[in-house]
Amino acid sequence: TFLNEGGGVVDLSNVKQNDRLIVKLSISKSFANPIENVVITDMLPACFEVENPRFGELPAYRWIKDAETPAHSEFRDDRVMLFDDLRGNKTKNYYYMVRAISKGTYQLGPVAADAMYNNEYHSYHGKGVVKVR
């Protein structure tokens, strides 16, 4: 889910160049067994660049109450990778910020979640189009 800085859902067909968007990634499972060593990979379209990964420290984003902290994270030019374990049936929400830097129409690929050492567990969800004007 893409949110504006106030927490409202953003229409990806109407993003302005230089807009800052908050990306909310949610993951859950529907059974009791834990899944360890899950990597969540969000490949970014070329129109986005990652902003400061510690934005939750800023007072303007105190409305984010359900943010999880992954065991490890990597912020690269073209993707965000979060590493964590899934225990219980609770939905985990992770947040990070991107800035729209290039005008045009871009493909938004699905977010991938894979158990690194057990190929039975994987998920790919969400795709679309981003239009930056």
JSON list of C-alpha atoms in Angstrom, two decimals:
[
{"chain": "A", "resi": 1, "resn": "THR", "atom": "CA", "xyz": [0.00, 0.00, 0.00]},
{"chain": "A", "resi": 2, "resn": "PHE", "atom": "CA", "xyz": [1.27, 3.48, -0.85]},
{"chain": "A", "resi": 3, "resn": "LEU", "atom": "CA", "xyz": [0.39, 6.23, 1.62]},
{"chain": "A", "resi": 4, "resn": "ASN", "atom": "CA", "xyz": [0.87, 9.99, 1.67]},
{"chain": "A", "resi": 5, "resn": "GLU", "atom": "CA", "xyz": [2.67, 11.68, 4.54]},
{"chain": "A", "resi": 6, "resn": "GLY", "atom": "CA", "xyz": [-0.64, 12.04, 6.41]},
{"chain": "A", "resi": 7, "resn": "GLY", "atom": "CA", "xyz": [-1.46, 8.34, 6.15]},
{"chain": "A", "resi": 8, "resn": "GLY", "atom": "CA", "xyz": [-4.01, 8.47, 3.30]},
{"chain": "A", "resi": 9, "resn": "VAL", "atom": "CA", "xyz": [-3.91, 5.96, 0.44]},
{"chain": "A", "resi": 10, "resn": "VAL", "atom": "CA", "xyz": [-2.26, 7.32, -2.71]},
{"chain": "A", "resi": 11, "resn": "ASP", "atom": "CA", "xyz": [-3.63, 6.89, -6.25]},
{"chain": "A", "resi": 12, "resn": "LEU", "atom": "CA", "xyz": [-0.60, 5.61, -8.19]},
{"chain": "A", "resi": 13, "resn": "SER", "atom": "CA", "xyz": [-2.02, 6.94, -11.46]},
{"chain": "A", "resi": 14, "resn": "ASN", "atom": "CA", "xyz": [-1.57, 10.50, -10.22]},
{"chain": "A", "resi": 15, "resn": "VAL", "atom": "CA", "xyz": [1.82, 10.90, -8.52]},
{"chain": "A", "resi": 16, "resn": "LYS", "atom": "CA", "xyz": [3.73, 14.16, -8.90]},
{"chain": "A", "resi": 17, "resn": "GLN", "atom": "CA", "xyz": [7.47, 14.36, -9.40]},
{"chain": "A", "resi": 18, "resn": "ASN", "atom": "CA", "xyz": [9.19, 14.94, -6.02]},
{"chain": "A", "resi": 19, "resn": "ASP", "atom": "CA", "xyz": [6.26, 13.50, -4.01]},
{"chain": "A", "resi": 20, "resn": "ARG", "atom": "CA", "xyz": [7.30, 11.49, -0.98]},
{"chain": "A", "resi": 21, "resn": "LEU", "atom": "CA", "xyz": [5.29, 8.31, -0.46]},
{"chain": "A", "resi": 22, "resn": "ILE", "atom": "CA", "xyz": [5.26, 5.89, 2.44]},
{"chain": "A", "resi": 23, "resn": "VAL", "atom": "CA", "xyz": [5.27, 2.24, 1.42]},
{"chain": "A", "resi": 24, "resn": "LYS", "atom": "CA", "xyz": [3.45, -0.14, 3.75]},
{"chain": "A", "resi": 25, "resn": "LEU", "atom": "CA", "xyz": [4.30, -3.82, 3.34]},
{"chain": "A", "resi": 26, "resn": "SER", "atom": "CA", "xyz": [2.08, -6.30, 5.21]},
{"chain": "A", "resi": 27, "resn": "ILE", "atom": "CA", "xyz": [2.72, -10.00, 5.66]},
{"chain": "A", "resi": 28, "resn": "SER", "atom": "CA", "xyz": [0.76, -12.69, 7.49]},
{"chain": "A", "resi": 29, "resn": "LYS", "atom": "CA", "xyz": [0.24, -16.43, 7.49]},
{"chain": "A", "resi": 30, "resn": "SER", "atom": "CA", "xyz": [-2.87, -18.49, 8.13]},
{"chain": "A", "resi": 31, "resn": "PHE", "atom": "CA", "xyz": [-1.44, -21.44, 10.08]},
{"chain": "A", "resi": 32, "resn": "ALA", "atom": "CA", "xyz": [0.25, -21.94, 13.45]},
{"chain": "A", "resi": 33, "resn": "ASN", "atom": "CA", "xyz": [3.70, -23.17, 12.40]},
{"chain": "A", "resi": 34, "resn": "PRO", "atom": "CA", "xyz": [6.42, -20.53, 12.42]},
{"chain": "A", "resi": 35, "resn": "ILE", "atom": "CA", "xyz": [8.29, -19.62, 9.24]},
{"chain": "A", "resi": 36, "resn": "GLU", "atom": "CA", "xyz": [11.88, -18.65, 9.89]},
{"chain": "A", "resi": 37, "resn": "ASN", "atom": "CA", "xyz": [14.28, -16.64, 7.75]},
{"chain": "A", "resi": 38, "resn": "VAL", "atom": "CA", "xyz": [11.77, -14.92, 5.50]},
{"chain": "A", "resi": 39, "resn": "VAL", "atom": "CA", "xyz": [13.08, -12.33, 3.04]},
{"chain": "A", "resi": 40, "resn": "ILE", "atom": "CA", "xyz": [10.61, -9.74, 1.74]},
{"chain": "A", "resi": 41, "resn": "THR", "atom": "CA", "xyz": [11.86, -8.15, -1.48]},
{"chain": "A", "resi": 42, "resn": "ASP", "atom": "CA", "xyz": [10.22, -5.04, -2.91]},
{"chain": "A", "resi": 43, "resn": "MET", "atom": "CA", "xyz": [11.66, -4.21, -6.33]},
{"chain": "A", "resi": 44, "resn": "LEU", "atom": "CA", "xyz": [11.20, -0.51, -6.99]},
{"chain": "A", "resi": 45, "resn": "PRO", "atom": "CA", "xyz": [10.20, 0.93, -10.36]},
{"chain": "A", "resi": 46, "resn": "ALA", "atom": "CA", "xyz": [12.78, 3.31, -11.84]},
{"chain": "A", "resi": 47, "resn": "CYS", "atom": "CA", "xyz": [10.68, 6.34, -10.86]},
{"chain": "A", "resi": 48, "resn": "PHE", "atom": "CA", "xyz": [11.29, 5.84, -7.12]},
{"chain": "A", "resi": 49, "resn": "GLU", "atom": "CA", "xyz": [14.31, 6.22, -4.89]},
{"chain": "A", "resi": 50, "resn": "VAL", "atom": "CA", "xyz": [14.43, 5.24, -1.23]},
{"chain": "A", "resi": 51, "resn": "GLU", "atom": "CA", "xyz": [14.39, 8.09, 1.29]},
{"chain": "A", "resi": 52, "resn": "ASN", "atom": "CA", "xyz": [15.96, 7.98, 4.76]},
{"chain": "A", "resi": 53, "resn": "PRO", "atom": "CA", "xyz": [15.16, 4.50, 6.15]},
{"chain": "A", "resi": 54, "resn": "ARG", "atom": "CA", "xyz": [14.87, 5.93, 9.69]},
{"chain": "A", "resi": 55, "resn": "PHE", "atom": "CA", "xyz": [11.93, 8.22, 8.92]},
{"chain": "A", "resi": 56, "resn": "GLY", "atom": "CA", "xyz": [9.92, 6.75, 11.81]},
{"chain": "A", "resi": 57, "resn": "GLU", "atom": "CA", "xyz": [12.14, 8.76, 14.13]},
{"chain": "A", "resi": 58, "resn": "LEU", "atom": "CA", "xyz": [10.62, 12.00, 12.81]},
{"chain": "A", "resi": 59, "resn": "PRO", "atom": "CA", "xyz": [7.67, 13.39, 14.78]},
{"chain": "A", "resi": 60, "resn": "ALA", "atom": "CA", "xyz": [5.51, 13.92, 11.66]},
{"chain": "A", "resi": 61, "resn": "TYR", "atom": "CA", "xyz": [5.04, 10.16, 11.28]},
{"chain": "A", "resi": 62, "resn": "ARG", "atom": "CA", "xyz": [3.93, 9.29, 14.79]},
{"chain": "A", "resi": 63, "resn": "TRP", "atom": "CA", "xyz": [0.59, 8.17, 13.27]},
{"chain": "A", "resi": 64, "resn": "ILE", "atom": "CA", "xyz": [2.32, 4.91, 12.32]},
{"chain": "A", "resi": 65, "resn": "LYS", "atom": "CA", "xyz": [1.49, 2.76, 15.36]},
{"chain": "A", "resi": 66, "resn": "ASP", "atom": "CA", "xyz": [1.82, -0.79, 14.02]},
{"chain": "A", "resi": 67, "resn": "ALA", "atom": "CA", "xyz": [5.32, -0.74, 12.50]},
{"chain": "A", "resi": 68, "resn": "GLU", "atom": "CA", "xyz": [7.44, -3.84, 13.00]},
{"chain": "A", "resi": 69, "resn": "THR", "atom": "CA", "xyz": [11.21, -3.76, 13.06]},
{"chain": "A", "resi": 70, "resn": "PRO", "atom": "CA", "xyz": [12.72, -6.51, 10.92]},
{"chain": "A", "resi": 71, "resn": "ALA", "atom": "CA", "xyz": [15.66, -8.57, 12.17]},
{"chain": "A", "resi": 72, "resn": "HIS", "atom": "CA", "xyz": [17.69, -7.12, 9.30]},
{"chain": "A", "resi": 73, "resn": "SER", "atom": "CA", "xyz": [17.05, -4.75, 6.39]},
{"chain": "A", "resi": 74, "resn": "GLU", "atom": "CA", "xyz": [18.88, -3.70, 3.23]},
{"chain": "A", "resi": 75, "resn": "PHE", "atom": "CA", "xyz": [18.05, -0.56, 1.30]},
{"chain": "A", "resi": 76, "resn": "ARG", "atom": "CA", "xyz": [19.50, -0.59, -2.21]},
{"chain": "A", "resi": 77, "resn": "ASP", "atom": "CA", "xyz": [19.02, 1.64, -5.23]},
{"chain": "A", "resi": 78, "resn": "ASP", "atom": "CA", "xyz": [16.49, -0.64, -6.89]},
{"chain": "A", "resi": 79, "resn": "ARG", "atom": "CA", "xyz": [14.97, -2.63, -4.02]},
{"chain": "A", "resi": 80, "resn": "VAL", "atom": "CA", "xyz": [14.23, -2.91, -0.33]},
{"chain": "A", "resi": 81, "resn": "MET", "atom": "CA", "xyz": [14.88, -6.23, 1.38]},
{"chain": "A", "resi": 82, "resn": "LEU", "atom": "CA", "xyz": [13.55, -7.05, 4.85]},
{"chain": "A", "resi": 83, "resn": "PHE", "atom": "CA", "xyz": [14.52, -10.19, 6.77]},
{"chain": "A", "resi": 84, "resn": "ASP", "atom": "CA", "xyz": [12.40, -11.54, 9.62]},
{"chain": "A", "resi": 85, "resn": "ASP", "atom": "CA", "xyz": [10.68, -14.60, 11.12]},
{"chain": "A", "resi": 86, "resn": "LEU", "atom": "CA", "xyz": [6.91, -15.12, 11.09]},
{"chain": "A", "resi": 87, "resn": "ARG", "atom": "CA", "xyz": [5.51, -16.47, 14.34]},
{"chain": "A", "resi": 88, "resn": "GLY", "atom": "CA", "xyz": [1.89, -16.64, 15.43]},
{"chain": "A", "resi": 89, "resn": "ASN", "atom": "CA", "xyz": [-0.98, -15.47, 13.24]},
{"chain": "A", "resi": 90, "resn": "LYS", "atom": "CA", "xyz": [-0.31, -11.76, 13.60]},
{"chain": "A", "resi": 91, "resn": "THR", "atom": "CA", "xyz": [0.00, -9.52, 10.53]},
{"chain": "A", "resi": 92, "resn": "LYS", "atom": "CA", "xyz": [3.33, -7.71, 10.44]},
{"chain": "A", "resi": 93, "resn": "ASN", "atom": "CA", "xyz": [3.53, -4.25, 8.88]},
{"chain": "A", "resi": 94, "resn": "TYR", "atom": "CA", "xyz": [6.76, -2.65, 7.69]},
{"chain": "A", "resi": 95, "resn": "TYR", "atom": "CA", "xyz": [7.11, 0.91, 6.42]},
{"chain": "A", "resi": 96, "resn": "TYR", "atom": "CA", "xyz": [9.65, 2.84, 4.39]},
{"chain": "A", "resi": 97, "resn": "MET", "atom": "CA", "xyz": [9.63, 6.00, 2.29]},
{"chain": "A", "resi": 98, "resn": "VAL", "atom": "CA", "xyz": [10.29, 6.63, -1.40]},
{"chain": "A", "resi": 99, "resn": "ARG", "atom": "CA", "xyz": [10.46, 9.79, -3.49]},
{"chain": "A", "resi": 100, "resn": "ALA", "atom": "CA", "xyz": [9.10, 10.02, -7.05]},
{"chain": "A", "resi": 101, "resn": "ILE", "atom": "CA", "xyz": [12.08, 11.26, -9.05]},
{"chain": "A", "resi": 102, "resn": "SER", "atom": "CA", "xyz": [11.36, 10.63, -12.74]},
{"chain": "A", "resi": 103, "resn": "LYS", "atom": "CA", "xyz": [8.32, 11.53, -14.83]},
{"chain": "A", "resi": 104, "resn": "GLY", "atom": "CA", "xyz": [6.68, 8.84, -16.93]},
{"chain": "A", "resi": 105, "resn": "THR", "atom": "CA", "xyz": [4.74, 5.58, -16.71]},
{"chain": "A", "resi": 106, "resn": "TYR", "atom": "CA", "xyz": [6.37, 2.65, -14.90]},
{"chain": "A", "resi": 107, "resn": "GLN", "atom": "CA", "xyz": [5.53, -0.97, -14.13]},
{"chain": "A", "resi": 108, "resn": "LEU", "atom": "CA", "xyz": [5.24, -1.82, -10.44]},
{"chain": "A", "resi": 109, "resn": "GLY", "atom": "CA", "xyz": [6.21, -5.44, -9.84]},
{"chain": "A", "resi": 110, "resn": "PRO", "atom": "CA", "xyz": [4.83, -7.66, -7.09]},
{"chain": "A", "resi": 111, "resn": "VAL", "atom": "CA", "xyz": [6.39, -7.84, -3.64]},
{"chain": "A", "resi": 112, "resn": "ALA", "atom": "CA", "xyz": [8.04, -11.21, -3.01]},
{"chain": "A", "resi": 113, "resn": "ALA", "atom": "CA", "xyz": [8.21, -13.04, 0.32]},
{"chain": "A", "resi": 114, "resn": "ASP", "atom": "CA", "xyz": [10.29, -16.22, 0.41]},
{"chain": "A", "resi": 115, "resn": "ALA", "atom": "CA", "xyz": [11.43, -18.51, 3.21]},
{"chain": "A", "resi": 116, "resn": "MET", "atom": "CA", "xyz": [15.15, -18.60, 2.42]},
{"chain": "A", "resi": 117, "resn": "TYR", "atom": "CA", "xyz": [15.69, -22.21, 3.52]},
{"chain": "A", "resi": 118, "resn": "ASN", "atom": "CA", "xyz": [12.29, -23.76, 2.81]},
{"chain": "A", "resi": 119, "resn": "ASN", "atom": "CA", "xyz": [11.00, -23.36, -0.75]},
{"chain": "A", "resi": 120, "resn": "GLU", "atom": "CA", "xyz": [7.51, -24.52, 0.28]},
{"chain": "A", "resi": 121, "resn": "TYR", "atom": "CA", "xyz": [6.79, -21.03, 1.63]},
{"chain": "A", "resi": 122, "resn": "HIS", "atom": "CA", "xyz": [6.62, -18.11, -0.78]},
{"chain": "A", "resi": 123, "resn": "SER", "atom": "CA", "xyz": [4.23, -15.38, -1.83]},
{"chain": "A", "resi": 124, "resn": "TYR", "atom": "CA", "xyz": [4.11, -12.80, -4.62]},
{"chain": "A", "resi": 125, "resn": "HIS", "atom": "CA", "xyz": [1.47, -10.12, -4.43]},
{"chain": "A", "resi": 126, "resn": "GLY", "atom": "CA", "xyz": [0.61, -6.70, -5.78]},
{"chain": "A", "resi": 127, "resn": "LYS", "atom": "CA", "xyz": [1.55, -5.22, -9.12]},
{"chain": "A", "resi": 128, "resn": "GLY", "atom": "CA", "xyz": [0.43, -2.30, -11.14]},
{"chain": "A", "resi": 129, "resn": "VAL", "atom": "CA", "xyz": [1.36, 0.88, -12.93]},
{"chain": "A", "resi": 130, "resn": "VAL", "atom": "CA", "xyz": [2.80, 4.10, -11.51]},
{"chain": "A", "resi": 131, "resn": "LYS", "atom": "CA", "xyz": [2.31, 7.36, -13.42]},
{"chain": "A", "resi": 132, "resn": "VAL", "atom": "CA", "xyz": [4.51, 10.26, -12.36]},
{"chain": "A", "resi": 133, "resn": "ARG", "atom": "CA", "xyz": [3.74, 13.68, -13.83]}
]
